[in-house]
Amino acid sequence: MTLRLLLLLGLIVPAVASVPCFAAAADRVALVIGNAKYPDADAPLTEPVNDARDLADELKRDGFNVDVLENAGGEAMRHALDRLYGKIKPGTVALVFFSGYGIQSNRQSYLIPVDAQIWQEADVRRDGFSLETVLGEINGRGAGVKIALIDASRRNPYERRFRTASAGLAPVIAPTGTLVMYSAALSAVVSDSGRDHSLFVQELLKEIRVPDLSAEETLNHTRVGVTRASRNEQVPWISSSLAEDFTFVTGPAGNRPAGGAAETNVTPPPAPTPSPTQVVVAPPAPPPAPPMPSPAPSPVQKADTPPPAPAPTATPAPVPPAASNSPSPEPNVAPTSTQVALADDPTVKSLSAKIAANPDDVSALYRRGQVYASKGAYDLAIKDFDDTIRINPKDVEALNNRCWARTVIGELQTALRDCNEALRLRPNFVDALDSRGLLNLKSGANKNAIADFDAALKINPRLTSSLYGRGLARQRSGAAQEGALDIANAKAMDPNVVQEFESYGVR
């Protein structure tokens, strides 16, 4: 299976020790971005814009010259970054905050603008903004302290099935003098709360308002607060190479610019202990490791990892093909409401125009198939994958995607042929192993399902679909305790995984 894909950013530069309580605005600059309305998402995010506004207000009270962007596309983000770079001179304090969707690709974290068109790995690097690149540019302009505050650890709309990037964010290789904080652990994701503000920003604002805390102390207290408030379900990640102290607020609360309100209790609470089933990367106090596969690179990085032996070819029990959920249009038959809605979708319109101009445009056919599949129009998706494979019979991505779509609607025999062919052409293709695991699970071949999910998890231990699917297969095979542990770990990483499998007809 192939469609699962999150990032965010912030920066600060230190004030010189001899400056007064609040450096001049020119000495502290900030770029604050809140991206909520992504056309590819089912609904706008509720948190980023409010979080960006509140953080921007706080930073202004702390003496920052703040540039605020809401629902920014690629050009707007590029121009805003250029403005930020232009304000930086030696010793400037520069802060960049990003809330929205982020994606890990090729071991880097990318901030995603609202108009990004992401279909494959290369598109992430084309449309996204690398956190490492931004930090490097700010450092090159002479900023003293760089602080990245990243609230983008959400499961994103580009990551659902038809791609192979890892969930969550990657560690940052940043220049000296940098403090980076992610709102969740490396490679971990959290669901958008549906509230007006994120837990991460709520706790961050509390700590920023405490006078005379160093930046490191502010962020460490924020991590403890988020971890405690979430009952260990969300554990922020911090990386620091600061060579000098920086303080958001100095002196008593009365010395702050008008509008600021400082907290007086600066004693950090004890770090909570993560639960045994939690999968975390950088908790305040590491728990005993759960019995899961040891971490390995994500599928897009698996060239560095010796491939496991391919899982045995499965032959599920014969199952009659199920009727499609989204019948394709036929002559003299009125189109369904789903087809009408899809025809009006701007992405579908654009791709359909390309296909009309060139019926053998394999890229447009494949991408339109992805859109149809992500929206549940499986028959239409399969037709586009049919044409893709007709033009290029060795397209393993299209074979895997057609296998998965056929599996979802119950066409298990033809789906099996697609998955087996994809794995013949690309042995140890993690997405095809995951797809075939689902196929075996639906057909009742639980041992074969476990073998496929095992092979997929050896390549990517954080592939929640394989972890949850293996848990179900283990329970159905009589290994109730092992299955329950797999399911608990999968749900900890992705609370929506149960609903996802139910949409495939698997409970």
C-alpha positions as CSV (number, residue, x, y, z in Angstrom):
1,M,0.0,0.0,0.0
2,T,1.3,3.5,-0.7
3,L,-0.4,6.6,0.6
4,R,0.9,7.8,4.0
5,L,2.7,11.3,4.5
6,L,4.0,16.2,8.0
7,L,6.6,19.4,9.1
8,L,7.1,22.8,10.7
9,L,9.8,25.4,11.6
10,G,11.1,28.2,13.8
11,L,14.2,30.2,14.4
12,I,15.8,32.6,16.9
13,V,19.2,34.4,17.2
14,P,20.8,35.3,20.6
15,A,21.0,38.8,22.0
16,V,24.4,40.0,23.1
17,A,25.0,39.8,26.9
18,S,25.4,43.6,27.2
19,V,22.1,44.6,25.6
20,P,19.3,46.0,27.8
21,C,16.2,44.0,28.7
22,F,14.8,44.2,25.2
23,A,16.9,44.5,22.1
24,A,15.7,46.9,19.4
25,A,13.1,45.4,17.0
26,A,15.7,45.4,14.2
27,D,17.9,43.1,16.3
28,R,15.1,40.5,16.7
29,V,13.3,39.3,13.6
30,A,10.7,36.6,13.2
31,L,8.8,34.8,10.4
32,V,5.6,33.2,11.7
33,I,3.5,31.0,9.3
34,G,0.2,29.3,9.9
35,N,-1.0,27.1,7.0
36,A,-4.5,25.6,7.5
37,K,-6.3,25.5,4.2
38,Y,-4.8,22.7,2.1
39,P,-7.0,21.8,-0.9
40,D,-5.9,18.2,-0.7
41,A,-7.0,17.8,2.9
42,D,-10.6,16.8,3.7
43,A,-11.1,19.8,5.9
44,P,-9.0,22.9,7.0
45,L,-6.9,22.5,10.1
46,T,-8.3,24.4,13.1
47,E,-5.1,25.3,14.9
48,P,-2.4,26.8,12.7
49,V,-3.8,30.3,12.0
50,N,-4.8,31.0,15.6
51,D,-1.5,29.7,16.9
52,A,0.4,31.8,14.4
53,R,-1.5,35.0,15.4
54,D,-1.1,34.4,19.2
55,L,2.6,33.6,18.9
56,A,3.2,36.6,16.6
57,D,1.6,38.9,19.2
58,E,3.7,37.5,22.0
59,L,6.9,37.9,19.9
60,K,6.0,41.5,19.1
61,R,5.7,42.1,22.9
62,D,9.1,40.6,23.3
63,G,10.7,43.1,20.8
64,F,10.6,41.1,17.6
65,N,9.9,42.5,14.2
66,V,7.4,39.9,13.1
67,D,6.2,39.0,9.6
68,V,3.0,36.9,9.7
69,L,1.7,34.7,6.9
70,E,-1.6,32.8,6.9
71,N,-2.4,30.0,4.4
72,A,0.6,30.8,2.3
73,G,1.4,29.3,-1.1
74,G,4.9,28.6,-2.3
75,E,5.5,32.1,-3.8
76,A,4.4,33.8,-0.6
77,M,6.6,31.6,1.5
78,R,9.5,32.2,-0.8
79,H,9.1,36.0,-0.7
80,A,8.7,36.0,3.1
81,L,11.8,34.0,3.6
82,D,13.7,36.4,1.3
83,R,12.4,39.3,3.4
84,L,13.6,37.5,6.5
85,Y,17.0,36.9,5.1
86,G,17.3,40.6,4.1
87,K,16.7,41.7,7.7
88,I,19.5,39.6,9.2
89,K,22.8,41.1,10.0
90,P,25.6,39.8,12.4
91,G,24.1,39.2,15.8
92,T,20.5,39.4,14.8
93,V,18.0,37.2,16.6
94,A,15.9,35.4,13.9
95,L,12.9,33.2,14.6
96,V,10.9,31.2,12.2
97,F,7.7,29.4,13.3
98,F,5.7,27.1,11.0
99,S,2.4,25.4,11.7
100,G,0.8,23.3,9.0
101,Y,1.8,20.1,7.2
102,G,5.4,18.9,7.0
103,I,6.9,15.9,5.2
104,Q,10.0,13.9,5.8
105,S,11.8,13.0,2.5
106,N,15.3,11.8,1.9
107,R,16.2,12.3,5.6
108,Q,15.1,16.0,5.6
109,S,12.1,17.8,6.8
110,Y,10.1,20.0,4.5
111,L,7.6,22.8,5.2
112,I,4.7,22.5,2.8
113,P,2.8,25.5,1.3
114,V,-0.9,25.3,0.8
115,D,-0.7,25.1,-3.0
116,A,1.9,22.2,-3.1
117,Q,1.2,19.6,-5.8
118,I,2.7,16.4,-4.3
119,W,2.4,13.1,-6.1
120,Q,5.9,11.6,-5.7
121,E,9.0,12.0,-3.7
122,A,10.6,14.6,-6.1
123,D,7.6,16.9,-5.7
124,V,8.2,17.2,-2.0
125,R,11.7,18.6,-2.7
126,R,10.3,20.8,-5.6
127,D,7.4,22.4,-3.7
128,G,8.4,22.1,-0.1
129,F,11.0,24.2,1.9
130,S,13.8,22.3,3.5
131,L,14.3,23.2,7.2
132,E,18.0,22.5,6.9
133,T,18.3,24.9,3.9
134,V,16.4,27.7,5.7
135,L,18.6,27.3,8.8
136,G,21.7,27.3,6.6
137,E,20.7,30.5,4.8
138,I,19.9,32.3,8.1
139,N,23.3,31.2,9.5
140,G,25.0,32.4,6.4
141,R,23.6,35.8,6.8
142,G,25.2,36.1,10.2
143,A,22.5,35.2,12.7
144,G,23.9,34.3,16.1
145,V,21.2,32.0,17.5
146,K,18.9,30.0,15.2
147,I,15.8,28.5,16.7
148,A,13.3,26.4,14.7
149,L,9.9,25.8,16.3
150,I,8.2,23.1,14.2
151,D,4.5,22.3,14.8
152,A,3.9,20.1,11.7
153,S,3.8,16.6,13.1
154,R,0.4,15.9,11.8
155,R,-0.6,13.1,9.5
156,N,-0.9,14.8,6.2
157,P,-3.2,14.4,3.2
158,Y,-0.3,13.4,0.8
159,E,0.7,10.4,2.9
160,R,-2.4,8.2,2.6
161,R,-1.6,5.2,0.5
162,F,-0.1,6.2,-2.8
163,R,3.4,7.1,-1.8
164,T,6.3,5.9,0.1
165,A,7.7,8.7,2.3
166,S,7.9,8.2,6.1
167,A,5.5,9.8,8.5
168,G,6.7,12.5,10.9
169,L,9.8,14.6,10.7
170,A,13.5,13.9,10.4
171,P,16.4,15.0,12.6
172,V,18.0,18.3,11.5
173,I,21.6,18.7,10.7
174,A,21.9,22.4,11.7
175,P,24.7,24.9,12.0
176,T,26.3,25.7,15.4
177,G,24.1,28.1,17.4
178,T,20.8,26.4,16.5
179,L,17.9,25.3,18.8
180,V,15.3,23.2,17.1
181,M,12.0,21.9,18.6
182,Y,9.4,19.7,17.0
183,S,6.0,19.4,18.5
184,A,6.3,15.6,18.6
185,A,9.0,13.0,18.6
186,L,11.0,12.2,15.4
187,S,8.9,10.3,12.9
188,A,5.9,10.5,15.1
189,V,2.6,12.1,14.2
190,V,-0.3,13.5,16.2
191,S,-3.9,14.2,15.1
192,D,-5.1,17.7,14.7
193,S,-7.1,18.3,18.0
194,G,-10.0,20.1,16.4
195,R,-9.5,22.8,19.0
196,D,-8.7,26.5,18.3
197,H,-5.1,26.1,19.5
198,S,-2.6,23.3,19.6
199,L,-1.3,21.9,22.9
200,F,2.2,22.6,21.8
201,V,1.7,26.4,21.3
202,Q,-0.4,26.7,24.4
203,E,2.5,25.3,26.5
204,L,5.1,27.3,24.5
205,L,3.3,30.6,25.2
206,K,3.1,29.8,28.9
207,E,6.9,29.3,29.1
208,I,7.9,32.2,26.8
209,R,6.2,34.6,29.3
210,V,8.4,33.4,32.2
211,P,11.2,36.0,32.7
212,D,14.9,35.2,32.8
213,L,14.5,31.6,31.4
214,S,17.1,30.7,28.8
215,A,15.7,29.6,25.5
216,E,16.8,26.0,26.2
217,E,15.0,26.1,29.6
218,T,11.9,27.6,27.9
219,L,11.7,24.8,25.4
220,N,12.5,22.1,27.9
221,H,9.7,23.3,30.2
222,T,7.4,23.3,27.1
223,R,8.3,19.7,26.4
224,V,7.6,18.6,29.9
225,G,4.3,20.5,29.8
226,V,3.1,19.0,26.5
227,T,4.2,15.5,27.6
228,R,2.3,15.8,30.9
229,A,-0.8,17.4,29.4
230,S,-1.0,14.7,26.7
231,R,-0.4,11.9,29.2
232,N,2.7,10.8,27.3
233,E,1.0,10.6,23.9
234,Q,2.9,13.6,22.6
235,V,6.5,14.1,23.4
236,P,8.3,17.0,21.7
237,W,11.8,16.6,20.3
238,I,14.6,19.2,21.0
239,S,18.0,19.6,19.5
240,S,20.4,22.3,20.6
241,S,23.9,23.5,19.7
242,L,23.6,27.0,21.3
243,A,26.9,28.4,22.1
244,E,25.5,31.4,24.1
245,D,22.5,32.3,26.2
246,F,19.4,33.8,24.7
247,T,16.3,34.8,26.8
248,F,12.9,35.7,25.3
249,V,12.0,37.8,28.3
250,T,14.5,39.4,30.8
251,G,13.8,41.0,34.2
252,P,10.5,41.1,36.1
253,A,7.2,41.0,34.3
254,G,6.8,44.8,34.7
255,N,9.8,45.4,32.5
256,R,8.1,43.8,29.5
257,P,6.6,45.9,26.7
258,A,2.9,46.7,27.3
259,G,0.5,43.7,26.9
260,G,2.9,41.0,28.2
261,A,2.0,38.8,31.1
262,A,4.7,36.8,32.8
263,E,4.5,33.6,34.8
264,T,6.4,33.6,38.1
265,N,6.7,29.9,38.9
266,V,9.7,28.8,36.9
267,T,10.4,25.5,38.7
268,P,10.2,22.8,36.1
269,P,7.9,19.9,37.0
270,P,9.4,16.4,37.0
271,A,9.4,14.7,33.7
272,P,6.6,12.1,33.3
273,T,7.4,8.5,32.5
274,P,6.1,7.4,29.1
275,S,3.7,4.4,29.0
276,P,5.1,1.0,28.1
277,T,3.3,0.9,24.7
278,Q,4.3,4.4,23.6
279,V,6.7,4.7,20.7
280,V,8.8,7.7,21.3
281,V,12.2,8.9,20.0
282,A,13.3,11.6,22.5
283,P,11.2,11.5,25.7
284,P,12.4,13.2,28.8
285,A,13.1,9.8,30.4
286,P,13.2,6.8,28.0
287,P,10.8,3.9,28.9
288,P,11.6,0.3,28.5
289,A,11.6,-0.5,24.8
290,P,8.4,-2.3,23.7
291,P,8.8,-5.6,21.8
292,M,8.8,-4.0,18.3
293,P,11.2,-4.2,15.5
294,S,14.2,-1.9,15.9
295,P,14.1,1.4,14.0
296,A,15.2,1.3,10.5
297,P,15.3,3.9,7.7
298,S,12.0,4.7,5.9
299,P,11.3,3.2,2.5
300,V,12.8,6.1,0.7
301,Q,16.0,5.6,2.6
302,K,16.1,1.8,2.5
303,A,19.0,1.7,0.1
304,D,21.3,1.8,3.2
305,T,19.6,-1.2,4.7
306,P,20.2,-4.8,3.6
307,P,16.8,-6.0,2.2
308,P,15.0,-8.8,4.0
309,A,14.1,-12.0,2.2
310,P,10.9,-11.5,0.2
311,A,7.8,-12.8,1.9
312,P,6.3,-16.0,0.5
313,T,3.8,-15.6,-2.3
314,A,0.3,-15.9,-0.9
315,T,-2.6,-17.6,-2.5
316,P,-5.8,-16.5,-0.8
317,A,-8.9,-18.6,-0.9
318,P,-11.0,-17.8,-4.0
319,V,-13.3,-14.9,-3.3
320,P,-15.9,-13.7,-5.9
321,P,-15.1,-10.2,-7.1
322,A,-17.2,-7.7,-5.1
323,A,-19.3,-5.0,-6.8
324,S,-17.5,-1.7,-7.1
325,N,-18.3,1.1,-4.8
326,S,-18.0,3.7,-7.5
327,P,-19.2,2.5,-10.8
328,S,-17.5,4.0,-13.8
329,P,-19.6,6.0,-16.3
330,E,-21.3,4.0,-19.0
331,P,-23.1,5.3,-22.2
332,N,-26.6,6.6,-21.6
333,V,-26.2,6.3,-17.8
334,A,-26.5,9.4,-15.7
335,P,-23.3,10.1,-13.8
336,T,-23.4,9.7,-10.0
337,S,-23.0,12.6,-7.6
338,T,-19.5,11.3,-6.8
339,Q,-18.5,11.4,-10.5
340,V,-20.0,14.9,-10.9
341,A,-18.0,16.1,-7.8
342,L,-14.8,14.6,-9.1
343,A,-15.3,16.1,-12.5
344,D,-15.5,19.5,-10.9
345,D,-12.3,18.9,-8.8
346,P,-9.7,21.4,-10.1
347,T,-6.9,18.8,-10.0
348,V,-9.0,16.2,-11.8
349,K,-10.0,18.9,-14.4
350,S,-6.3,19.8,-15.0
351,L,-5.2,16.1,-15.4
352,S,-8.2,15.3,-17.5
353,A,-7.4,18.1,-19.9
354,K,-3.8,16.7,-20.3
355,I,-5.2,13.2,-20.9
356,A,-7.7,14.6,-23.5
357,A,-4.8,16.3,-25.3
358,N,-2.6,13.1,-25.1
359,P,-4.4,9.9,-24.1
360,D,-1.0,8.3,-23.5
361,D,0.2,10.8,-21.0
362,V,1.2,8.2,-18.5
363,S,2.1,10.7,-15.7
364,A,-1.3,12.4,-15.9
365,L,-3.1,9.0,-16.0
366,Y,-1.2,7.7,-12.9
367,R,-1.8,10.9,-11.0
368,R,-5.5,11.1,-11.8
369,G,-5.7,7.4,-10.6
370,Q,-4.2,8.5,-7.3
371,V,-6.7,11.3,-6.9
372,Y,-9.6,9.0,-7.7
373,A,-8.3,6.3,-5.3
374,S,-7.7,8.8,-2.4
375,K,-11.4,9.9,-2.8
376,G,-12.8,6.4,-2.9
377,A,-13.6,6.3,-6.6
378,Y,-11.9,2.9,-7.0
379,D,-13.3,1.9,-10.3
380,L,-12.2,5.1,-11.9
381,A,-8.8,4.7,-10.3
382,I,-8.4,1.2,-11.6
383,K,-9.2,2.3,-15.1
384,D,-6.5,4.9,-15.0
385,F,-4.0,2.4,-13.6
386,D,-5.1,0.0,-16.3
387,D,-4.1,2.5,-18.9
388,T,-0.8,3.4,-17.1
389,I,0.2,-0.3,-17.0
390,R,-0.9,-0.8,-20.7
391,I,1.6,1.9,-21.6
392,N,4.3,0.7,-19.2
393,P,3.7,-2.9,-18.0
394,K,6.7,-2.5,-15.6
395,D,5.3,0.4,-13.7
396,V,5.5,-1.1,-10.2
397,E,3.9,1.9,-8.5
398,A,0.8,1.5,-10.7
399,L,0.7,-2.2,-10.2
400,N,0.8,-1.8,-6.4
401,N,-1.8,0.9,-6.5
402,R,-4.1,-1.2,-8.6
403,C,-3.5,-4.1,-6.3
404,W,-4.5,-2.0,-3.3
405,A,-7.6,-0.5,-5.0
406,R,-8.7,-4.0,-6.1
407,T,-8.2,-5.3,-2.6
408,V,-10.3,-2.6,-1.0
409,I,-13.3,-3.4,-3.3
410,G,-12.8,-7.1,-2.8
411,E,-11.3,-8.2,-6.2
412,L,-8.7,-10.3,-4.4
413,Q,-7.7,-12.7,-7.1
414,T,-6.8,-10.0,-9.7
415,A,-5.3,-7.9,-6.9
416,L,-3.0,-10.8,-5.9
417,R,-1.6,-11.0,-9.4
418,D,-0.8,-7.3,-9.4
419,C,1.0,-7.4,-6.0
420,N,3.0,-10.5,-7.0
421,E,4.0,-8.8,-10.3
422,A,5.1,-5.7,-8.5
423,L,7.2,-7.7,-6.1
424,R,8.7,-9.8,-8.9
425,L,9.8,-6.5,-10.6
426,R,11.0,-4.9,-7.4
427,P,11.7,-7.5,-4.6
428,N,11.1,-6.2,-1.1
429,F,8.9,-3.3,-2.4
430,V,7.6,-2.2,1.0
431,D,4.3,-0.8,-0.3
432,A,3.5,-3.9,-2.3
433,L,4.3,-6.1,0.8
434,D,1.9,-3.9,2.8
435,S,-0.8,-4.1,0.1
436,R,-0.5,-7.9,-0.1
437,G,-0.6,-8.2,3.6
438,L,-4.0,-6.4,3.6
439,L,-5.1,-8.7,0.7
440,N,-4.2,-11.8,2.7
441,L,-5.9,-10.4,5.8
442,K,-9.1,-9.8,3.9
443,S,-9.0,-13.3,2.4
444,G,-8.4,-15.0,5.8
445,A,-4.8,-16.1,5.0
446,N,-3.5,-14.9,8.3
447,K,-0.2,-16.6,8.3
448,N,0.6,-15.2,4.9
449,A,-0.6,-11.8,6.1
450,I,1.8,-11.9,9.1
451,A,4.7,-12.9,6.8
452,D,4.0,-9.9,4.5
453,F,3.6,-7.4,7.3
454,D,6.7,-8.8,9.0
455,A,8.7,-8.2,5.8
456,A,7.3,-4.7,5.5
457,L,8.1,-3.8,9.1
458,K,11.7,-5.0,8.7
459,I,12.1,-2.3,6.1
460,N,10.0,0.4,7.9
461,P,9.2,-0.4,11.5
462,R,6.9,2.7,11.8
463,L,4.6,1.6,8.9
464,T,1.4,1.8,11.0
465,S,-0.8,0.0,8.4
466,S,1.5,-3.1,8.6
467,L,1.8,-2.9,12.4
468,Y,-2.0,-2.7,12.8
469,G,-2.7,-5.3,10.1
470,R,-0.2,-7.7,11.7
471,G,-1.9,-7.2,15.1
472,L,-5.3,-8.2,13.6
473,A,-3.7,-11.2,11.8
474,R,-2.0,-12.3,15.0
475,Q,-5.2,-12.1,17.0
476,R,-7.0,-14.1,14.4
477,S,-4.3,-16.7,14.5
478,G,-4.6,-17.1,18.3
479,A,-1.7,-14.9,19.4
480,A,-4.0,-12.5,21.3
481,Q,-1.3,-10.8,23.5
482,E,1.1,-10.2,20.6
483,G,-1.7,-8.9,18.4
484,A,-2.9,-6.5,21.1
485,L,0.6,-5.1,21.5
486,D,0.9,-4.5,17.8
487,I,-2.5,-2.8,17.7
488,A,-1.8,-0.6,20.7
489,N,1.5,0.6,19.2
490,A,-0.1,1.3,15.8
491,K,-2.9,3.3,17.5
492,A,-0.3,5.2,19.5
493,M,1.4,6.3,16.3
494,D,-1.8,6.9,14.3
495,P,-5.1,7.2,16.2
496,N,-6.9,7.1,12.8
497,V,-5.6,3.7,11.8
498,V,-8.7,1.8,13.1
499,Q,-11.1,4.0,11.0
500,E,-8.8,3.6,8.0
501,F,-9.0,-0.2,8.1
502,E,-12.7,-0.1,8.7
503,S,-13.0,1.9,5.4
504,Y,-11.3,-1.1,3.7
505,G,-13.9,-3.5,5.2
506,V,-11.5,-4.8,7.8
507,R,-12.5,-4.8,11.5
